[in-house]
Short mmCIF file of C-alpha atoms (C1' of nucleotides) in Angstrom, two decimals:
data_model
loop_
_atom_site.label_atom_id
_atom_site.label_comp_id
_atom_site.label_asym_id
_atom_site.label_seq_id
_atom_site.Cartn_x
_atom_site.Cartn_y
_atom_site.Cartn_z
CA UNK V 16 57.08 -110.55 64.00
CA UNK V 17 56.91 -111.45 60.41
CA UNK V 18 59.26 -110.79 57.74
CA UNK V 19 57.15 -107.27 56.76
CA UNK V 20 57.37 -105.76 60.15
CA UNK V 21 61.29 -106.96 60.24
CA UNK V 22 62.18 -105.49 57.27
CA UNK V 23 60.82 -102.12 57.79
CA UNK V 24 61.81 -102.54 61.48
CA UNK V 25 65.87 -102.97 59.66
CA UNK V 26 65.32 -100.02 56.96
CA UNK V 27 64.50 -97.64 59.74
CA UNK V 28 67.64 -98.64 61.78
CA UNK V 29 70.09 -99.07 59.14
CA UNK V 30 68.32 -95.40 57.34
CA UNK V 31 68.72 -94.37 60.90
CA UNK V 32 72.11 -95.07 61.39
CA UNK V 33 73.22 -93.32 58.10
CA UNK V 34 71.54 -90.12 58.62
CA UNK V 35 72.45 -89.92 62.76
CA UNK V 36 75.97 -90.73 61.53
CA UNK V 37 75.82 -87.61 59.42
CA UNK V 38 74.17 -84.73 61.69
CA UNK V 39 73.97 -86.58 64.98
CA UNK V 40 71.07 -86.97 67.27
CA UNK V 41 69.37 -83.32 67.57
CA UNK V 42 69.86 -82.64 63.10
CA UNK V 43 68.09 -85.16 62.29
CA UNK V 44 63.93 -85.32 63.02
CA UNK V 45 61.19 -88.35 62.55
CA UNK V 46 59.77 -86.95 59.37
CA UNK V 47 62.91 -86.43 57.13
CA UNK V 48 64.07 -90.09 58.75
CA UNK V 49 60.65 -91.43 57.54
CA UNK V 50 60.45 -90.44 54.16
CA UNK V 51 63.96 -91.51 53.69
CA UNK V 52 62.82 -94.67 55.15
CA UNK V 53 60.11 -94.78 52.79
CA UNK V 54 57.37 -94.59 55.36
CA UNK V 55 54.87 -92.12 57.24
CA UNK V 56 55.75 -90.71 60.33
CA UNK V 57 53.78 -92.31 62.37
CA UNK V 58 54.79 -95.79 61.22
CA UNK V 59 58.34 -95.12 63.31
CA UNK V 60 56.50 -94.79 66.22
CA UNK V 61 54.59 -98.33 65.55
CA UNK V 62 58.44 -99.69 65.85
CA UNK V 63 59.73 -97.23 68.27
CA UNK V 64 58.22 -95.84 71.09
CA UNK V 65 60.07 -92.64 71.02
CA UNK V 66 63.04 -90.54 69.29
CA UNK V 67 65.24 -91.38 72.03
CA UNK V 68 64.03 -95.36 71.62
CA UNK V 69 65.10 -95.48 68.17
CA UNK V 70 68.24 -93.48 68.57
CA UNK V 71 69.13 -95.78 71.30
CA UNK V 72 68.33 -98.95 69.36
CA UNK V 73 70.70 -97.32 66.86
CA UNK V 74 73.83 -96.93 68.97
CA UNK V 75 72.80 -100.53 70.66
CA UNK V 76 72.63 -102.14 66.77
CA UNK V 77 76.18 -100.56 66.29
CA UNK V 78 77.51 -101.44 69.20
CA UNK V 79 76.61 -105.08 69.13
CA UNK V 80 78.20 -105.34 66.04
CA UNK V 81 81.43 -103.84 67.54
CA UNK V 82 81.03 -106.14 70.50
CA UNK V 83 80.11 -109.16 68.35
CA UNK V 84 83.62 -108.69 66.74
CA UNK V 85 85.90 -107.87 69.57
CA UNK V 86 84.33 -109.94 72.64
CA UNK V 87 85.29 -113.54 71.18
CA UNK V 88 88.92 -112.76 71.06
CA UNK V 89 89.32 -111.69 74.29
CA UNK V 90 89.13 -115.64 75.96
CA UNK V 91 90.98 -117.26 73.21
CA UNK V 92 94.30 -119.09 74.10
CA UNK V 93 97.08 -116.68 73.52
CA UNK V 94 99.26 -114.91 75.34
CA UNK V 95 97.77 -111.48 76.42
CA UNK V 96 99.68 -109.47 73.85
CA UNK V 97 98.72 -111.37 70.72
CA UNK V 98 94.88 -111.22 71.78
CA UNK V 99 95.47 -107.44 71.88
CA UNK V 100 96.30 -107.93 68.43
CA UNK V 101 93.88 -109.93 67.12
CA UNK V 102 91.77 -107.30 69.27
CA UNK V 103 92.81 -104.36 67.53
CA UNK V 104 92.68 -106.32 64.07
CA UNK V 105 88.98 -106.88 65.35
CA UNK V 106 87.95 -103.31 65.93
CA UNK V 107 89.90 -101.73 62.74
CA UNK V 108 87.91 -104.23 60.79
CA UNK V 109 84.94 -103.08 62.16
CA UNK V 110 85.35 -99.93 61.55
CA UNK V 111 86.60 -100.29 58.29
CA UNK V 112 83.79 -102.67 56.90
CA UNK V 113 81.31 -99.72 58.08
CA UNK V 114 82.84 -96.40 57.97
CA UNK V 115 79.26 -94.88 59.07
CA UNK V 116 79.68 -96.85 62.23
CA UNK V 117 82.77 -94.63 63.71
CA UNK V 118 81.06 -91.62 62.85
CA UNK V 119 77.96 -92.63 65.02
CA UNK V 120 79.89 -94.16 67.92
CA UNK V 121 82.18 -91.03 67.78
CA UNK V 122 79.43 -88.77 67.86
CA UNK V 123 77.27 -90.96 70.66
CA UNK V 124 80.31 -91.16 73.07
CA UNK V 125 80.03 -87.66 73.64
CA UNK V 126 76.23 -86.87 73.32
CA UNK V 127 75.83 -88.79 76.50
CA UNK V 128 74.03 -85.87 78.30
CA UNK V 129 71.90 -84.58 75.00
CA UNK V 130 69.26 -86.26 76.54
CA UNK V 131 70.69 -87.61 79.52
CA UNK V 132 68.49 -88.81 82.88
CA UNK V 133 65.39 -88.07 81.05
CA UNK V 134 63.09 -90.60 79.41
CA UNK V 135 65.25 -93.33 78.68
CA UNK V 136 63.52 -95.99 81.32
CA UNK V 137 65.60 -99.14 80.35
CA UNK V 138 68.16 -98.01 77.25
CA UNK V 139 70.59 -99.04 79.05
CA UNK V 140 71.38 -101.79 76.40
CA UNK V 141 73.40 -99.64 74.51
CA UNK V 142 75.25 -98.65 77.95
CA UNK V 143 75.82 -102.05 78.83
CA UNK V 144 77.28 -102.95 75.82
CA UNK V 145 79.26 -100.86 75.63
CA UNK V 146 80.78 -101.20 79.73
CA UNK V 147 80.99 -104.57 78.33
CA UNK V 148 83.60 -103.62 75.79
CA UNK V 149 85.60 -101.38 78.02
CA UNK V 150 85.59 -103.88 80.74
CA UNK V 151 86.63 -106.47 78.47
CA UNK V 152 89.62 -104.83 77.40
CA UNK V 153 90.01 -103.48 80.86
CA UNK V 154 91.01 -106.82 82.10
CA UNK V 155 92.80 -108.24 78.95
CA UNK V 156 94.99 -105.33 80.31
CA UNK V 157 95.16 -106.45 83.56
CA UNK V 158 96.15 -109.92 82.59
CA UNK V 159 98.96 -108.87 80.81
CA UNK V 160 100.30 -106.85 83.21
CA UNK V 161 99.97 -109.61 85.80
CA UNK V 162 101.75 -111.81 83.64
CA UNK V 163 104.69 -109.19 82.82
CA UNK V 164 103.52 -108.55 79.20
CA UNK V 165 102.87 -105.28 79.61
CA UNK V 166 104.19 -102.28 81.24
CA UNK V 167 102.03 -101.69 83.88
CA UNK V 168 102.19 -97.59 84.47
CA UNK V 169 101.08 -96.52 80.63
CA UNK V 170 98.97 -99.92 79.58
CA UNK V 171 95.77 -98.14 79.93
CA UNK V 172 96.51 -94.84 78.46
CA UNK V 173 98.16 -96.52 75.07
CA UNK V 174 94.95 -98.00 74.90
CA UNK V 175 93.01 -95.22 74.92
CA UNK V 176 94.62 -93.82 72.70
CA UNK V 177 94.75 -96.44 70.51
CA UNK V 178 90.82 -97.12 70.68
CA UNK V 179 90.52 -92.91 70.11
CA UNK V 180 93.03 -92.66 66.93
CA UNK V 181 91.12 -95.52 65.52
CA UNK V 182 87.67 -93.96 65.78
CA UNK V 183 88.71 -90.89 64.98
CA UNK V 184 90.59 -91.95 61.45
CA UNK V 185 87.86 -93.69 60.35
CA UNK V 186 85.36 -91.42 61.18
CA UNK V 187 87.07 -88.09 59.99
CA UNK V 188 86.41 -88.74 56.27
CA UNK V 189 87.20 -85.90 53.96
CA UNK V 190 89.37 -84.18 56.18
CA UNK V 191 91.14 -87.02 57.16
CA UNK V 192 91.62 -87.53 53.63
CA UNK V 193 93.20 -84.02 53.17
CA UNK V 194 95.60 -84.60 55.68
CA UNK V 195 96.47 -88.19 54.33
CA UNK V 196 96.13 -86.92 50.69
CA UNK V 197 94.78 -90.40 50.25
CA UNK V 198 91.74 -93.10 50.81
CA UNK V 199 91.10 -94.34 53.77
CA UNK V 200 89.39 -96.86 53.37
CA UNK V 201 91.48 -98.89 50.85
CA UNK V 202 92.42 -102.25 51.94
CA UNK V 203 96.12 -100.82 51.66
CA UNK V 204 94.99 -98.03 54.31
CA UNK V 205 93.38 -100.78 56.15
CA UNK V 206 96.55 -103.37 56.43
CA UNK V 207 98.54 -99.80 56.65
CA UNK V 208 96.27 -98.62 59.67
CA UNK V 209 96.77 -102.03 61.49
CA UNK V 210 99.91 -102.33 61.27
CA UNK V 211 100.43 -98.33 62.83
CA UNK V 212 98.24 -99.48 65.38
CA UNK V 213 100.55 -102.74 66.30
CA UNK V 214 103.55 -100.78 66.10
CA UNK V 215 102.36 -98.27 68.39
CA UNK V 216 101.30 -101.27 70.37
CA UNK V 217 104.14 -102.80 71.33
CA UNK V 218 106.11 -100.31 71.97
CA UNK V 219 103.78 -98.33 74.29
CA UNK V 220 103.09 -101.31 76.46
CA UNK V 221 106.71 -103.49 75.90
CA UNK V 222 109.33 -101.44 75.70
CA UNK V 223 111.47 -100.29 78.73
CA UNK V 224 110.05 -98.00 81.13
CA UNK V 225 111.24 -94.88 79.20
CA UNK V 226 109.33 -92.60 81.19
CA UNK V 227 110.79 -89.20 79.30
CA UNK V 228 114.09 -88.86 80.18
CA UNK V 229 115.27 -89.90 83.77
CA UNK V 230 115.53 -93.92 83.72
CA UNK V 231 117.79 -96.25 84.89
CA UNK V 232 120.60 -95.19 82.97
CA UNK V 233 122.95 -96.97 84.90
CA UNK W 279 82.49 -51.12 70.16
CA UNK W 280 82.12 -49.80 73.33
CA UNK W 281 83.29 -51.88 76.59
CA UNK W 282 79.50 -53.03 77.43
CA UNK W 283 78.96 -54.27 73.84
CA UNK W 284 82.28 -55.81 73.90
CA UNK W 285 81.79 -57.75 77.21
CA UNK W 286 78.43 -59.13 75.77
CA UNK W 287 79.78 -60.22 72.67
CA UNK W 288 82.65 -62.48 74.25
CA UNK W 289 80.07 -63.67 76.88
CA UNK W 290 78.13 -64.79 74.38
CA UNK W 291 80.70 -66.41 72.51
CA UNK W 292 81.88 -68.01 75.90
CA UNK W 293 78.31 -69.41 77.14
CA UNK W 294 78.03 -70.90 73.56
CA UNK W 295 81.02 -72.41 73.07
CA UNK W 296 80.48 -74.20 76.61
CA UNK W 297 76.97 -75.37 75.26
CA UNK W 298 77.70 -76.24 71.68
CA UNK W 299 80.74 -78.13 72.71
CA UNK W 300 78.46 -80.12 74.96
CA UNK W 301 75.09 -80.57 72.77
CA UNK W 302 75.61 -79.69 69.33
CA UNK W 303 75.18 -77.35 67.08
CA UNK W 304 71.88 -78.44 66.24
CA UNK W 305 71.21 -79.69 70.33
CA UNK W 306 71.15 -75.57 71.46
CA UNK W 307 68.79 -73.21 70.93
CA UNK W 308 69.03 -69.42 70.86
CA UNK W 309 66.82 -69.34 73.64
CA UNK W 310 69.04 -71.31 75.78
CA UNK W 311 71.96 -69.74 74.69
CA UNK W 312 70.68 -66.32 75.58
CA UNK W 313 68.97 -67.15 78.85
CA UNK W 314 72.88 -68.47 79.50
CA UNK W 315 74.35 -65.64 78.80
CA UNK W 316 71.99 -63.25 80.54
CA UNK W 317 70.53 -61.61 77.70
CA UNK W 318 67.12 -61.45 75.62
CA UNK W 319 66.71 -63.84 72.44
CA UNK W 320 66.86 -61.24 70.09
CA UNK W 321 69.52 -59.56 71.41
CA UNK W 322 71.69 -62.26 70.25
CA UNK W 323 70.67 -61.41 66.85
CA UNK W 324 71.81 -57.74 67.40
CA UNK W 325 75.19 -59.45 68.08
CA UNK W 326 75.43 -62.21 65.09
CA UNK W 327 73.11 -61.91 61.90
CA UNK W 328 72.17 -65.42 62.28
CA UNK W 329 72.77 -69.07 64.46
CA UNK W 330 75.11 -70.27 61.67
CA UNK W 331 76.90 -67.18 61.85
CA UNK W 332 77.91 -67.18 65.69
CA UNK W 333 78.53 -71.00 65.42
CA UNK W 334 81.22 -70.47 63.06
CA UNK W 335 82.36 -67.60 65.17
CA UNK W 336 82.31 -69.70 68.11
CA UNK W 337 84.42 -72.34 66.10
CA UNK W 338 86.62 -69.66 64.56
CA UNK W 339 87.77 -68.67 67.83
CA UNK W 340 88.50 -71.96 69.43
CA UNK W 341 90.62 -72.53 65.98
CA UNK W 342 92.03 -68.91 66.48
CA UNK W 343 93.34 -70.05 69.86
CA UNK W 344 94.66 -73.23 68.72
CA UNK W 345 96.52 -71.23 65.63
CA UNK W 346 98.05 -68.72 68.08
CA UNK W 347 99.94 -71.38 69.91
CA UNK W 348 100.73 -73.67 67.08
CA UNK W 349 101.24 -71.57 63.68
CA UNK W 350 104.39 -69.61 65.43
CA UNK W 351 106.64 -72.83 66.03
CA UNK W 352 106.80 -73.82 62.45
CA UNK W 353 109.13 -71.36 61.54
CA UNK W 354 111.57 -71.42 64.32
CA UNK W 355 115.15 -72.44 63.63
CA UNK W 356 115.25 -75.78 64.29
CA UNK W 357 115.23 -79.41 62.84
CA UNK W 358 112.34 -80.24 61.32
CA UNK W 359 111.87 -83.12 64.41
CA UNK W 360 112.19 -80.77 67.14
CA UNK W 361 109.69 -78.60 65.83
CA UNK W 362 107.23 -80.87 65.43
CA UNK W 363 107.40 -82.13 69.13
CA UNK W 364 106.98 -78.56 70.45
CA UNK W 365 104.09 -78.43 68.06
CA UNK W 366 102.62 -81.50 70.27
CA UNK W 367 103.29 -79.72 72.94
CA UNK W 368 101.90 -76.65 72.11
CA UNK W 369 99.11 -78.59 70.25
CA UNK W 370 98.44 -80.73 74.16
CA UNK W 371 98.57 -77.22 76.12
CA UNK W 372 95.93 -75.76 74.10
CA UNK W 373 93.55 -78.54 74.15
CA UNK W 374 94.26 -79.50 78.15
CA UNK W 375 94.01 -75.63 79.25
CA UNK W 376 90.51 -75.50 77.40
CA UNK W 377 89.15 -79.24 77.17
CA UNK W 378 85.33 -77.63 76.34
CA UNK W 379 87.62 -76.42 72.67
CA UNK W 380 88.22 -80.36 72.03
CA UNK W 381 85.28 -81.21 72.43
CA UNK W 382 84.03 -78.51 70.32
CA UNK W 383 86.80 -78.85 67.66
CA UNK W 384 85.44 -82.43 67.41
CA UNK W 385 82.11 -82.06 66.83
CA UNK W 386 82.84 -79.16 64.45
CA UNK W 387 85.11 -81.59 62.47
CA UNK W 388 81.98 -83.82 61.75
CA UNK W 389 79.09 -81.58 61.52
CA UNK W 390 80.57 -79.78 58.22
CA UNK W 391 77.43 -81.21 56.74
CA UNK W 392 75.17 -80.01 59.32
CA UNK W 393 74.44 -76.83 57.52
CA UNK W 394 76.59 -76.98 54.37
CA UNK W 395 76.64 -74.83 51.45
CA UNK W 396 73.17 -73.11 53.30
CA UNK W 397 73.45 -69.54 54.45
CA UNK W 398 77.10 -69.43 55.33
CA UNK W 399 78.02 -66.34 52.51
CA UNK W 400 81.48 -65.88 53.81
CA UNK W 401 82.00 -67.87 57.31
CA UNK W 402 85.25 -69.46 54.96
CA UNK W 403 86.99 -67.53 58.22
CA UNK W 404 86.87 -71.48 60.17
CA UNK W 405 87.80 -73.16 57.57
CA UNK W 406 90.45 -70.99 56.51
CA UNK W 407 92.09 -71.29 60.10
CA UNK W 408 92.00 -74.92 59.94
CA UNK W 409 93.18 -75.07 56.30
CA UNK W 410 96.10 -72.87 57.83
CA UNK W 411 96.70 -75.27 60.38
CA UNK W 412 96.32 -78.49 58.24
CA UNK W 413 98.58 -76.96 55.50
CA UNK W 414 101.35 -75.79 58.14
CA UNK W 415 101.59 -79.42 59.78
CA UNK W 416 101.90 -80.75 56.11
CA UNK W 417 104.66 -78.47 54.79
CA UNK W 418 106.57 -79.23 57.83
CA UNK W 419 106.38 -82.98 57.33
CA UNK W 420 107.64 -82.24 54.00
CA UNK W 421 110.50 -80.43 55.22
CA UNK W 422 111.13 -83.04 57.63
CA UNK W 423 110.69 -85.70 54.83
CA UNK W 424 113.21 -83.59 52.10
CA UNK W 425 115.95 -83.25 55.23
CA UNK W 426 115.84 -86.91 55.72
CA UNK W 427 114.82 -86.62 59.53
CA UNK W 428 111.57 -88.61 58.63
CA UNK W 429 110.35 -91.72 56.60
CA UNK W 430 108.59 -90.57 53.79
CA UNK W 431 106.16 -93.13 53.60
CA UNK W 432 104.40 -92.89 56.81
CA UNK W 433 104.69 -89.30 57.99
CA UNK W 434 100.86 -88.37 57.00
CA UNK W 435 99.53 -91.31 58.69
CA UNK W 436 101.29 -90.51 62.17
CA UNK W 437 100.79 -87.35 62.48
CA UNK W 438 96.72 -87.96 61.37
CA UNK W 439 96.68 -90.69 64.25
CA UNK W 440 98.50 -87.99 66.41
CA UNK W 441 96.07 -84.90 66.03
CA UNK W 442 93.14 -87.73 66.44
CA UNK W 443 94.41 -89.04 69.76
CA UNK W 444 95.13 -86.01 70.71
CA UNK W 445 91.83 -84.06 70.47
CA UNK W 446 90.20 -87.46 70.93
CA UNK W 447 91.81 -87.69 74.41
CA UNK W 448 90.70 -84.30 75.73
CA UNK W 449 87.34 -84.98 74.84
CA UNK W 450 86.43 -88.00 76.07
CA UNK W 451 85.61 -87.18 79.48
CA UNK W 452 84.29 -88.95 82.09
CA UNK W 453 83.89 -92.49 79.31
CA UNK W 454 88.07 -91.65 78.73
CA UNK W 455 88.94 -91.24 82.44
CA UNK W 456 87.05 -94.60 82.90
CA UNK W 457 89.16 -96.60 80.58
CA UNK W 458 91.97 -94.66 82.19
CA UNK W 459 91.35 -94.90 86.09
CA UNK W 460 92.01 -91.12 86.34
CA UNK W 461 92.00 -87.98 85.64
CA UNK W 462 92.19 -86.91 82.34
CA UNK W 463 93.24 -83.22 82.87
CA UNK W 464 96.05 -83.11 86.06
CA UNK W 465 99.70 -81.75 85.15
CA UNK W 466 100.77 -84.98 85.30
CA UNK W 467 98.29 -86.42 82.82
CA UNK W 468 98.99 -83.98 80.14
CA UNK W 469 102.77 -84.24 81.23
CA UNK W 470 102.34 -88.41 80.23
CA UNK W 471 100.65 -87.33 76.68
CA UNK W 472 102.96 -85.53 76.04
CA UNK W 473 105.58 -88.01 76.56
CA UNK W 474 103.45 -90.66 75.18
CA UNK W 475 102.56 -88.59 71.98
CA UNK W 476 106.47 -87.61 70.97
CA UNK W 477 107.62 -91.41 71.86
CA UNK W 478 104.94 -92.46 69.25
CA UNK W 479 106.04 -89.90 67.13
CA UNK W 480 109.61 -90.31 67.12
CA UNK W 481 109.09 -94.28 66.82
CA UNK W 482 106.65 -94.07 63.85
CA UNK W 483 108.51 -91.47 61.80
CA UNK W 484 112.30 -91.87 62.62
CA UNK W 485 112.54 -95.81 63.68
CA UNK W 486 113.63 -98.55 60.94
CA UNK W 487 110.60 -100.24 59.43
CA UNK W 488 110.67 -102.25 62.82
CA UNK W 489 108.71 -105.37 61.82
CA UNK W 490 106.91 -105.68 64.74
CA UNK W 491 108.74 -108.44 67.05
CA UNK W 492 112.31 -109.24 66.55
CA UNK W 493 114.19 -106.67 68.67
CA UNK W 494 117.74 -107.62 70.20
CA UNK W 495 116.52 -109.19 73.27
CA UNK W 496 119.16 -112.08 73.59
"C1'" DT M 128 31.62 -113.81 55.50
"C1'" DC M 129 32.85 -111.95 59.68
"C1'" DT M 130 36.40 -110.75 63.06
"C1'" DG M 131 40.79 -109.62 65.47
"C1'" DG M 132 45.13 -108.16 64.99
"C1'" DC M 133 48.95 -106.46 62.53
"C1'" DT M 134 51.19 -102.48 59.68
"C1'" DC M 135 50.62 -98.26 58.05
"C1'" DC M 136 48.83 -93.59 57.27
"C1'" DG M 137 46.89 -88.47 57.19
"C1'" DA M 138 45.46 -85.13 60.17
"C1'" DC M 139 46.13 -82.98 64.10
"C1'" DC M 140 48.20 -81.36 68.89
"C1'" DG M 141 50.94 -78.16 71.91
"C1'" DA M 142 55.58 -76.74 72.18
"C1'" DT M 143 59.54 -74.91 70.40
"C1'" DC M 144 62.38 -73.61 66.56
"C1'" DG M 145 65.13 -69.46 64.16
"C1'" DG M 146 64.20 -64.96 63.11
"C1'" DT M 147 61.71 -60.14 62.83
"C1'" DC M 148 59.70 -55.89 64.49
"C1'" DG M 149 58.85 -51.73 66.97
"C1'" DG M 150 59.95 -49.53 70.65
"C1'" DG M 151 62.18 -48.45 75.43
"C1'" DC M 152 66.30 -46.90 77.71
"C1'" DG M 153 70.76 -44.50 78.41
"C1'" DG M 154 74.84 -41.98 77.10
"C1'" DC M 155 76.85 -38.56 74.27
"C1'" DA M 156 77.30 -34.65 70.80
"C1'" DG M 157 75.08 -30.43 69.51
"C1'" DC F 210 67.75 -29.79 76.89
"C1'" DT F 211 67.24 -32.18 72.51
"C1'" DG F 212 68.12 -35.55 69.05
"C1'" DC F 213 70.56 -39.44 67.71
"C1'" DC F 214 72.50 -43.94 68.06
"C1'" DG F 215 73.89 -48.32 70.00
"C1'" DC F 216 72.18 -51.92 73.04
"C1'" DC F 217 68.53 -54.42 74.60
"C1'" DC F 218 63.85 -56.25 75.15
"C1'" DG F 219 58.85 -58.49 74.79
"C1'" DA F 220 55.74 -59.88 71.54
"C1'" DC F 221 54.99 -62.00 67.60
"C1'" DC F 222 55.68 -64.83 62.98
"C1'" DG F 223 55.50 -69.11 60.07
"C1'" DA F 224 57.69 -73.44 60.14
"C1'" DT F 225 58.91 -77.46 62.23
"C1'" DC F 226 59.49 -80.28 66.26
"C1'" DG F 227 58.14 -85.02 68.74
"C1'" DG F 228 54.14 -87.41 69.54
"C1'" DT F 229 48.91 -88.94 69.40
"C1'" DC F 230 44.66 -90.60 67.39
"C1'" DG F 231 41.18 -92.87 64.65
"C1'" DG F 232 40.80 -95.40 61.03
"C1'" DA F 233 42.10 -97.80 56.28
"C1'" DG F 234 43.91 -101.97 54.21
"C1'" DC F 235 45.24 -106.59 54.71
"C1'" DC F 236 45.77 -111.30 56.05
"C1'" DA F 237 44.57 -115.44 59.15
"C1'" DG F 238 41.56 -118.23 61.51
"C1'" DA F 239 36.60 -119.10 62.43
#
DNA sequence: TCTGGCTCCGACCGATCGGTCGGGCGGCAG
DNA sequence: CTGCCGCCCGACCGATCGGTCGGAGCCAGA
């Protein structure tokens, strides 16, 4: 593969990404992607053996770069709640650097079965990496509960949530804007969003059981 | 509007919000929808003047419901905080009792651009709903803001996170109820949103600045 | 200079897209 | 019974869909 054939191989991903982001799988179709990729239709299929292909070597690309981020963090040395952290730090970062990212992942999540069972021999790539993910942060939670970090009953839930409010600010552009009434993609809204996120953090998964309203009151 | 025509309109709009909020606007096609709702192609047409046209419909109705339950607590006699939990609750029913309207709501959030400024005359009937919706939320943060019940400075940013989790949540499906080891729609889950949604809320608007880790713990 | 292998392209394929048209059918007012 | 009107349909339209094919241009090794 020389550095022709990678190039154009990156502009159609990357143009790719951008437009998928923007009208999902079904809006968008190989000819408007390959004139905005300066090419001729038939060229993407020279990289990609099919729609699906490419779309799933989209959502793979993205992916990787979310795992790339997050994954590392998960064996350092540090007690199970700062790695959460540093983990959440990761993936607002992430997000943040590539606001076109959430938007695709957002939209992929739940376009599972768009296509789903057909074609699609091997893509499971993008599938893995993204069990991968879960899984890791599947059993940073279980660590911490073993080790009494974490409350044990609402551990996974906070994180879901926390993984879904994160995806969702950064991928709800103008209308999360005009709810905010401001950027969100400052660095302030950034440091801001992290710090939420933290907050949320530690008291979803430390604080006493608080389960409504019975308790211990004693 | 006779019974007959009545029936196949809201069947229509039933069998297409099912599909959209599972494929797309752009991932269904009037033939589909039809054969799904037991009717010919162009029959839908006698029904809606064009695809854009019942989509919006389809999304005005979902917003309708959501409006119906929501819109009414805002002006109930009560603190500004109280109000705004039974506006999560109200906000959780609605979503739980109908998860296909998450979904839906969703996608709709990000396909704005899908078909924008095309056809669309007068279809302001969506967005009006959700301006309704987004503007009602807003003035009752600011209420809640002037009485002193919440910090200023954050109030935007929680409730954004909240309505993102939220809808985020009942979407997700089966790749949510992985992360979570269950169910994502039993009484008992939406019971623990709930919860978890008003102890976020009442942390991240009332609570002191809380810089993350001190906390009495002798 | 020839040749094999790449990247790329224009032309073309059958299928499907959203949308139109003319008419069939049934109930209801006259 | 007749005429009209609202609901529905099959057949059809041009445009576009994802995908194929044969070859043009180019560069590397002989």
């Amino acid at each position: 593969m020389n550095d022709a054939t990678a190039n154009s191989h990156a502009k159609i991903l990357e143009v790719a990404e951008a437009l998928y982001a923007r009208r999902g799988f079904a809006g968008v179709g190989m000819r408007e992607l390959a004139e905005a990729a300066g090419l001729g239709k038939s060229s993407l299929f020279h990289h990609f053996r099919s729609k699906v292909q490419l779309y799933l070597a989209v959502v793979e690309r993205v992916l990787a770069r979310v795992e790339e981020r997050v994954q590392p963090i998960l064996t350092a040395h540090a007690p199970a709640a700062e790695r959460l952290d540093r983990w959440i730090d990761a993936l607002v970062d992430a997000f943040a650097e590539q606001p076109a990212s959430a938007r695709l992942l957002l939209r992929a999540l739940f376009e599972e079965d768009e296509f789903d069972a057909a074609d699609w021999p091997e893509g499971q790539a993008a599938e893995r990496r993204l069990a991968n993910v879960l899984d890791g942060i599947t059993r940073l939670l279980q660590q911490g509960m073993r080790a009494g970090e974490f409350r044990a009953a609402s551990a996974p839930h906070v994180v879901q949530t926390l993984i879904g409010a994160t995806i969702y600010h950064f991928a709800s552009g103008e209308i999360g804007e005009r709810l905010l009434g401001g950027p969100l993609l400052s660095a302030e809204a950034v440091r801001a969003r992290k710090a939420e996120m933290k907050q949320f953090l530690h008291y979803g998964l430390a604080a006493r059981p608080a389960s409504s309203d019975e308790g211990g009151q004693s």
